[in-house]
Each structure stands twice: as structure tokens, then as C-alpha cells.
PDB file of C-alpha atoms in Angstrom:
ATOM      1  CA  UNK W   1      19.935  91.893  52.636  1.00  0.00           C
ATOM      2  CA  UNK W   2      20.081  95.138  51.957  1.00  0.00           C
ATOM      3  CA  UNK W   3      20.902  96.740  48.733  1.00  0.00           C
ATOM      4  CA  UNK W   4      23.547  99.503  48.993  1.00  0.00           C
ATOM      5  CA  UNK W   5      23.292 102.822  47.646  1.00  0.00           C
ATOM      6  CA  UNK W   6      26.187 105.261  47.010  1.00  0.00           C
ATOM      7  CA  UNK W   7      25.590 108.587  47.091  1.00  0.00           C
ATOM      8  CA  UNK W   8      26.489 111.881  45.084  1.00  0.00           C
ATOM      9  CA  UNK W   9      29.203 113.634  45.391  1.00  0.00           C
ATOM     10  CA  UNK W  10      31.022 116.236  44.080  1.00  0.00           C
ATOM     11  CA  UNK W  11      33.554 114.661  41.728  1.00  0.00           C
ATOM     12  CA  UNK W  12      34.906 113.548  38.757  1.00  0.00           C
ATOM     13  CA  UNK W  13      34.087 110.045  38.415  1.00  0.00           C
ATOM     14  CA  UNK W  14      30.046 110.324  39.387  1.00  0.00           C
ATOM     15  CA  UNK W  15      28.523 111.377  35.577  1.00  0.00           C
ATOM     16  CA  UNK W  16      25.015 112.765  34.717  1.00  0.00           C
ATOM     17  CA  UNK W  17      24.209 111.285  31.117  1.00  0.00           C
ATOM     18  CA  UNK W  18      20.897 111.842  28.956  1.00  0.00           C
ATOM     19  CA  UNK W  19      18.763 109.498  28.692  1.00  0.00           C
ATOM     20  CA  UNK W  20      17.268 111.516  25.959  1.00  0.00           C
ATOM     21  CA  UNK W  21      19.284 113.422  23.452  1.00  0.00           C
ATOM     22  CA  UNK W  22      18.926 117.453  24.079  1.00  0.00           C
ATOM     23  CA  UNK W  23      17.333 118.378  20.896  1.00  0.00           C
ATOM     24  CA  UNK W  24      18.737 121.697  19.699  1.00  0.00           C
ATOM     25  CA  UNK W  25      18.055 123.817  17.099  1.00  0.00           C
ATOM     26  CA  UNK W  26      21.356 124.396  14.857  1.00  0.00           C
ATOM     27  CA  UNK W  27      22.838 126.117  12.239  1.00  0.00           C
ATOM     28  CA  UNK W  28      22.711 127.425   9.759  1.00  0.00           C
ATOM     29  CA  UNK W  29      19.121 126.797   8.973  1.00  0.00           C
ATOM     30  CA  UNK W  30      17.740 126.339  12.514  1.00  0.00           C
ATOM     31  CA  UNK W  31      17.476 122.758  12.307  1.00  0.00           C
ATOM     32  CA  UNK W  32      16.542 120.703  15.308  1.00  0.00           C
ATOM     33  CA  UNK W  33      19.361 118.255  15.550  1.00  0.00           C
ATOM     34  CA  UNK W  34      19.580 115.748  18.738  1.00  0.00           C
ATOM     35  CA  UNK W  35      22.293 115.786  20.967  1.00  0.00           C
ATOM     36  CA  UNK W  36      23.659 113.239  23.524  1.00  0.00           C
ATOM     37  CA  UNK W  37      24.712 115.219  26.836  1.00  0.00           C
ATOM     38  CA  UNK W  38      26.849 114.458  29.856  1.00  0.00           C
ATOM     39  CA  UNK W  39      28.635 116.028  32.578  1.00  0.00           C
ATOM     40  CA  UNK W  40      30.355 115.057  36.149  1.00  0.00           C
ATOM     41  CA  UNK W  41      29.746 116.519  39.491  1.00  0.00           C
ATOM     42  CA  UNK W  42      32.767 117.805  39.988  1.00  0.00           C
ATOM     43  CA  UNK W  43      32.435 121.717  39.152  1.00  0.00           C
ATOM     44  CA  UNK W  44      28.800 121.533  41.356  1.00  0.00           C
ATOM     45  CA  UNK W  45      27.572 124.196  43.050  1.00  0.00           C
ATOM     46  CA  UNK W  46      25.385 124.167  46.278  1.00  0.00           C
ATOM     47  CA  UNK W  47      26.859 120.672  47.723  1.00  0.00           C
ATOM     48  CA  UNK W  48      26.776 120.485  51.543  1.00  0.00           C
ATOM     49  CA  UNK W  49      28.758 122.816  53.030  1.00  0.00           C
ATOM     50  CA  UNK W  50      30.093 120.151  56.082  1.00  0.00           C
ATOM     51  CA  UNK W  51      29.180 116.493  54.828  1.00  0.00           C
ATOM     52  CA  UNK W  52      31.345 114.602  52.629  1.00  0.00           C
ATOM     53  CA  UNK W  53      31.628 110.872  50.348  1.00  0.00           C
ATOM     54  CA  UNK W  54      34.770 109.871  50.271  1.00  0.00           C
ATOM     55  CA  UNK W  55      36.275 113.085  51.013  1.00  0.00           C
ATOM     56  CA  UNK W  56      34.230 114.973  48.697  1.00  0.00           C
ATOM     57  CA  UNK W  57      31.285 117.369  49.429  1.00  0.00           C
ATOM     58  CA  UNK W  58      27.756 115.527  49.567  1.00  0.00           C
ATOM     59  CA  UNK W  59      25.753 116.543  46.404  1.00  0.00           C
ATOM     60  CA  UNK W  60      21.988 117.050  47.846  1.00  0.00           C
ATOM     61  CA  UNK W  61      18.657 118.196  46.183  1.00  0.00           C
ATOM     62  CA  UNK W  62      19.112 121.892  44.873  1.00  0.00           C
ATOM     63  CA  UNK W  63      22.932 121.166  44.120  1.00  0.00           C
ATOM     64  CA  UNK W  64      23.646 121.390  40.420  1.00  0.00           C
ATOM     65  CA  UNK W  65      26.447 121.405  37.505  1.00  0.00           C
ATOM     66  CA  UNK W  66      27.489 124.475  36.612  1.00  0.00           C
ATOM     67  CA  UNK W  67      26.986 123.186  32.563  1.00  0.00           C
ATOM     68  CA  UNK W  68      26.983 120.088  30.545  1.00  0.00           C
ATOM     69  CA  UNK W  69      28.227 119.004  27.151  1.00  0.00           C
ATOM     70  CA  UNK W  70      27.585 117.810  24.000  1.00  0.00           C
ATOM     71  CA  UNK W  71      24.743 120.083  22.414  1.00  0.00           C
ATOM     72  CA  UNK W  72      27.952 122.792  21.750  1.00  0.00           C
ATOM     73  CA  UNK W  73      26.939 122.685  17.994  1.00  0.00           C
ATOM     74  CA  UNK W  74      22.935 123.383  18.448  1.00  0.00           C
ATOM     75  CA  UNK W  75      24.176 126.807  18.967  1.00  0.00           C
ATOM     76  CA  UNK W  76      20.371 127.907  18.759  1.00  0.00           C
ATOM     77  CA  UNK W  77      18.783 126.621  21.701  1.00  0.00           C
ATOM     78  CA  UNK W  78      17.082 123.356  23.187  1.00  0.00           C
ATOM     79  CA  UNK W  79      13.463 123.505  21.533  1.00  0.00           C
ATOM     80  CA  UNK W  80      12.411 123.946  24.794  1.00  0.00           C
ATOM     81  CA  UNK W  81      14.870 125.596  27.213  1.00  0.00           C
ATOM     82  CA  UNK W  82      16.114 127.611  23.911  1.00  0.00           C
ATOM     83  CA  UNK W  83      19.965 127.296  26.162  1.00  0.00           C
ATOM     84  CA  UNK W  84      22.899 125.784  25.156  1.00  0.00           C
ATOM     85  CA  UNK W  85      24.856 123.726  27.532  1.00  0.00           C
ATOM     86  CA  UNK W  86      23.566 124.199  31.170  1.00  0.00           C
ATOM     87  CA  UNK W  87      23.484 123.237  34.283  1.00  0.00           C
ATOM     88  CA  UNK W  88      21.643 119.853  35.139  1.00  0.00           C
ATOM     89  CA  UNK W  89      20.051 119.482  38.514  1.00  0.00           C
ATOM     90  CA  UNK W  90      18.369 115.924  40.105  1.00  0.00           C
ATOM     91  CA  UNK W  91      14.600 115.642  40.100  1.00  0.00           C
ATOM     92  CA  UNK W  92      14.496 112.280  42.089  1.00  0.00           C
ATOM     93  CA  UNK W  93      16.156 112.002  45.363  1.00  0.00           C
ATOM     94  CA  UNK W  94      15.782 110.119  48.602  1.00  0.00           C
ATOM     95  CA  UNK W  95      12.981 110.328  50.847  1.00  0.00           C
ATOM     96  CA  UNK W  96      14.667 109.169  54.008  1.00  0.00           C
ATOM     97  CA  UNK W  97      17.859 110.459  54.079  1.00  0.00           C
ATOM     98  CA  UNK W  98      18.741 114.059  54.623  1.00  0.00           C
ATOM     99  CA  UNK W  99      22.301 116.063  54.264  1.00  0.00           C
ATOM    100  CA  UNK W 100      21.933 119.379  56.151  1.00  0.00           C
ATOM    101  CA  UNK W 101      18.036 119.225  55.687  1.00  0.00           C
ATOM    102  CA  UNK W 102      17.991 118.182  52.247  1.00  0.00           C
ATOM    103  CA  UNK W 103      17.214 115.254  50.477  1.00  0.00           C
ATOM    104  CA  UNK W 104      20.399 112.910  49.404  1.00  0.00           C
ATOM    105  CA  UNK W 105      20.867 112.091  45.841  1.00  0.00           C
ATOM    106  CA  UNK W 106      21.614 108.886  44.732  1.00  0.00           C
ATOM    107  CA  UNK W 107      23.325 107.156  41.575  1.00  0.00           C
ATOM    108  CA  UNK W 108      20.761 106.161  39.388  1.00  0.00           C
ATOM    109  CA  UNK W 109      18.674 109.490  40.411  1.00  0.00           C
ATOM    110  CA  UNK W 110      17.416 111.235  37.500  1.00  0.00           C
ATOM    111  CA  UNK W 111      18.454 115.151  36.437  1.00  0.00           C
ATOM    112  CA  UNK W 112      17.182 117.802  34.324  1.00  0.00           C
ATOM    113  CA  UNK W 113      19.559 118.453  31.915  1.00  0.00           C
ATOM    114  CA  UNK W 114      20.342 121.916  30.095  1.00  0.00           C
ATOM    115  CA  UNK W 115      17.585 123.977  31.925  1.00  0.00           C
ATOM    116  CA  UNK W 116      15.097 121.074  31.270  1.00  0.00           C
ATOM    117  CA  UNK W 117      15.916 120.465  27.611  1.00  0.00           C
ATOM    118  CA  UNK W 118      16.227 116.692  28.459  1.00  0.00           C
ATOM    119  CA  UNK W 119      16.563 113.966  31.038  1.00  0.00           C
ATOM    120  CA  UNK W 120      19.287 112.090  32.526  1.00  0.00           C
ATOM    121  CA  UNK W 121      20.580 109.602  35.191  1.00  0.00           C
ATOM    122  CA  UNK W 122      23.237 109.818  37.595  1.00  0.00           C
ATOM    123  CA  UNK W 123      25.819 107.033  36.044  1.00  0.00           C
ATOM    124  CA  UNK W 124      28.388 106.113  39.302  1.00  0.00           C
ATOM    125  CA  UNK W 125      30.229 103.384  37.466  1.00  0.00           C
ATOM    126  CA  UNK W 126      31.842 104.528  34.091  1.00  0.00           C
ATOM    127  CA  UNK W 127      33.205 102.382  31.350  1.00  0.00           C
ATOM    128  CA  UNK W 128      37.110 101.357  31.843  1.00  0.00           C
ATOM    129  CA  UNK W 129      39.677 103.646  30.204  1.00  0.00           C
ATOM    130  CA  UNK W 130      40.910 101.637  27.488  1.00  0.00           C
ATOM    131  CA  UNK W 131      44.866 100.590  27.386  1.00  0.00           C
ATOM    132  CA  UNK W 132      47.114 103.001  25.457  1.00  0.00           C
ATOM    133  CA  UNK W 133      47.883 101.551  22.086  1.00  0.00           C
ATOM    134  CA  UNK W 134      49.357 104.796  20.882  1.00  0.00           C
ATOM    135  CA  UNK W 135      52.314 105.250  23.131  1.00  0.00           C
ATOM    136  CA  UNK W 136      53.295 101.658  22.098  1.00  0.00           C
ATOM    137  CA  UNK W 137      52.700 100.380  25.513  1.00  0.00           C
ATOM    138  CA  UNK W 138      50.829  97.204  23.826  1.00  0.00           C
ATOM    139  CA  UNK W 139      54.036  94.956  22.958  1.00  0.00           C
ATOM    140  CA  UNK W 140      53.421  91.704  21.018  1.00  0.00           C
ATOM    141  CA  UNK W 141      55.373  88.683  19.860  1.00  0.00           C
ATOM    142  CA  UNK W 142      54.865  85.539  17.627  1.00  0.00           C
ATOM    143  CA  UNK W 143      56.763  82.408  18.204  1.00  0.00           C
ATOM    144  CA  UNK W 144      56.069  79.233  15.713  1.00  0.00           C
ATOM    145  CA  UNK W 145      55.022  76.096  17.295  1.00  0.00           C
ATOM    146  CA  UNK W 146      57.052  72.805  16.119  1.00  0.00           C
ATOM    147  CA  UNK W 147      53.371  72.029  14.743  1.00  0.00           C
ATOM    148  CA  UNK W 148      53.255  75.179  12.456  1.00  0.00           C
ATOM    149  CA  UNK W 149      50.926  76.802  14.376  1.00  0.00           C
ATOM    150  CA  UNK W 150      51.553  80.410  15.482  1.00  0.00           C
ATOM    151  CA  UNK W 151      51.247  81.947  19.577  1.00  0.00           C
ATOM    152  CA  UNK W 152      51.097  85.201  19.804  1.00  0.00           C
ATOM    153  CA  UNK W 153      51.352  86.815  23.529  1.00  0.00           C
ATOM    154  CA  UNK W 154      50.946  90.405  23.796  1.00  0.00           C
ATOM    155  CA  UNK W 155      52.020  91.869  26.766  1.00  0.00           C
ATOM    156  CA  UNK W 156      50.831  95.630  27.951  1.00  0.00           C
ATOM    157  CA  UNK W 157      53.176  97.941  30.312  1.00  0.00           C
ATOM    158  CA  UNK W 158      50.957  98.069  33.545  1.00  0.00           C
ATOM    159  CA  UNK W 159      49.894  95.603  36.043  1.00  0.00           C
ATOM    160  CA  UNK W 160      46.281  96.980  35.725  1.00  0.00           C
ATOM    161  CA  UNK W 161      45.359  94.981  32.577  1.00  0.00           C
ATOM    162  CA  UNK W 162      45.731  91.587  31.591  1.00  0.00           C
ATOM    163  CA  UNK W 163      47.537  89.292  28.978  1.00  0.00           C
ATOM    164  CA  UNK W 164      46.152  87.871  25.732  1.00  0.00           C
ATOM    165  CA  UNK W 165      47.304  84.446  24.349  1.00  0.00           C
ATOM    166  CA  UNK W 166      46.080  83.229  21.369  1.00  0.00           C
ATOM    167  CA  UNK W 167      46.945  80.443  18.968  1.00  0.00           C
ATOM    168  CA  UNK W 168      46.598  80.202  15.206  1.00  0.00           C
ATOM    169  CA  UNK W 169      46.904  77.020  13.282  1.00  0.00           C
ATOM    170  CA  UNK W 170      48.620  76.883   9.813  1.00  0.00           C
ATOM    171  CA  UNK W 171      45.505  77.228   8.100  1.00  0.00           C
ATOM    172  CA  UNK W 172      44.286  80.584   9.756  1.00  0.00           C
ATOM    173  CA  UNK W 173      42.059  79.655  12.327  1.00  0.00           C
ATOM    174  CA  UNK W 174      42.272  80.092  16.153  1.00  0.00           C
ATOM    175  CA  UNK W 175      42.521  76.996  18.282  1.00  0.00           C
ATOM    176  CA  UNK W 176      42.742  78.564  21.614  1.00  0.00           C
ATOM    177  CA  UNK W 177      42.541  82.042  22.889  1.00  0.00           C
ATOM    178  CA  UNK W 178      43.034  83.071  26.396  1.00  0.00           C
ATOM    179  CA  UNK W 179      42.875  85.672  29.216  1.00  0.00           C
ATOM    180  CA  UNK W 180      44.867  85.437  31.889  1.00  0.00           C
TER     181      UNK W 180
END
């Protein structure tokens, strides 16, 4: 079976982190400090003019971000790009598919990152955005069991996460927890 690849495209989900930190210099004593960096492809320039993922221009080889960020506060330069913040383009690519004559990039590809200060990968599958606790959209509630113990079922305001049971015996500890 084959394994499928997805490919770039110019968006906001599709991110290009470091796998190295970009190691600036930074002041006030021009100190090189290093710095994790990361952008997405969605502000890239020199996608495919006509060929588009999921309704969203094809990111080829000699496409780039117009910047990344992260290394804001080593105001004085990579150590060896001496910039601050830009663009990363792919170095790897793939060798049998082409997008208006040029090579296809691919998540997992790796990128030069601020003008070859660093290295990164093309990450295609970021982290979950965590539930909003903030706007009191978690709500919980504790009910005592006719054996003392405690359940507490929180429930949070969208169908997109789950629910979280747990029981707590009278001395403290937690004889079940669930997911559902």
C-alpha cells in the first residue's frame, strides 16, 4: 500500500517549525541567545499560479514565507544570516512530481529558515486548540454518592470535545475516571 503524501499549500494550518533554534545575537550586549522559529504558508509568495490543495495555491520549490517568528528579540542578527525574522524556503522536495515545472513540496520537507539561520520541517498536523476555560465554557458539578464518594462530571459548551467523569472516594483517591 501506498503511503500518502499531502502536499504544501498556501495556508494557515500547514506550519514550518525549526528543528534547530535560530541563534541570534541580542541585546544589549550582543549575546547569542537561541530562538525557536515558526511560521505558516499562508502569506507565501511564488505558489503556483493555476494549481491548487484544497482550494489553496500549490506551494512548489522556490515558493517561500514572506517572514517567520520567534527570534523578534535577537534584534542583532542570526550568527550567520545576521537577519531577523525572514523568509523560510524548502530545501527538500519531490523528485517525481512537478507543479508548473517545479518540484512539489511535501509535509515533512525540510526549509531554510531566516535566510539560512536554521533548519526546519514542514509540520501539516498541528496540536489541537485547547477548550476555552476562560470564557467559562468548562461547567462542572459534584453530586455525593449514597457511599460518600464524590462524581464529578464536567461538561464543556461544544460538541467538538468530550466529557470527563471521575469518581473520588471519601478518603481522596480516584476509583474511576472516564472519557466518554
Amino acid at each position: 500500500m501506498a503511503t500518502k503524501v499531502i502536499g504544501a499549500r498556501k495556508d494557515g494550518v500547514q506550519i514550518v517549525i525549526s528543528i534547530a533554534p535560530s541563534i541570534n545575537y541580542t541585546p544589549p550586549a550582543k549575546i547569542p541567545i537561541p530562538y525557536p522559529v515558526n511560521y505558516t504558508l499562508s502569506p507565501s509568495e511564488n505558489v503556483s499560479p493555476n494549481v491548487s490543495y484544497n482550494e489553496n495555491e500549490a506551494f512548489v520549490l522556490g515558493s517561500h514565507t514572506t517572514h517567520v517568528t520567534g527570534d523578534e528579540a535577537g534584534s542583532l542578527g542570526g550568527i550567520i544570516s545576521g537577519t531577523v525574522s525572514e523568509k523560510a524556503i524548502a530545501i527538500d522536495s519531490s523528485r517525481s512530481v512537478f507543479v508548473n515545472g517545479r518540484n512539489a513540496i511535501r509535509c515533512d520537507d525540510m526549509f531554510c529558515m531566516n535566510n539560512k539561520n536554521t533548519v526546519g520541517t514542514l509540520n501539516c498536523n498541528p496540536a489541537p486548540v485547547a477548550p476555552d476555560i476562560v470564557d467559562n465554557k468548562i461547567k462542572c458539578e459534584s453530586t455525593e454518592n449514597e457511599d460518600g464518594s464524590i462524581t464529578e462530571e464536567c461538561k464543556i459548551d461544544t460538541s467538538n470535545y468530550s466529557l470527563h467523569t471521575s469518581t473520588t472516594s471519601k478518603d481522596g483517591s480516584i476509583s474511576s475516571a472516564s472519557i466518554n
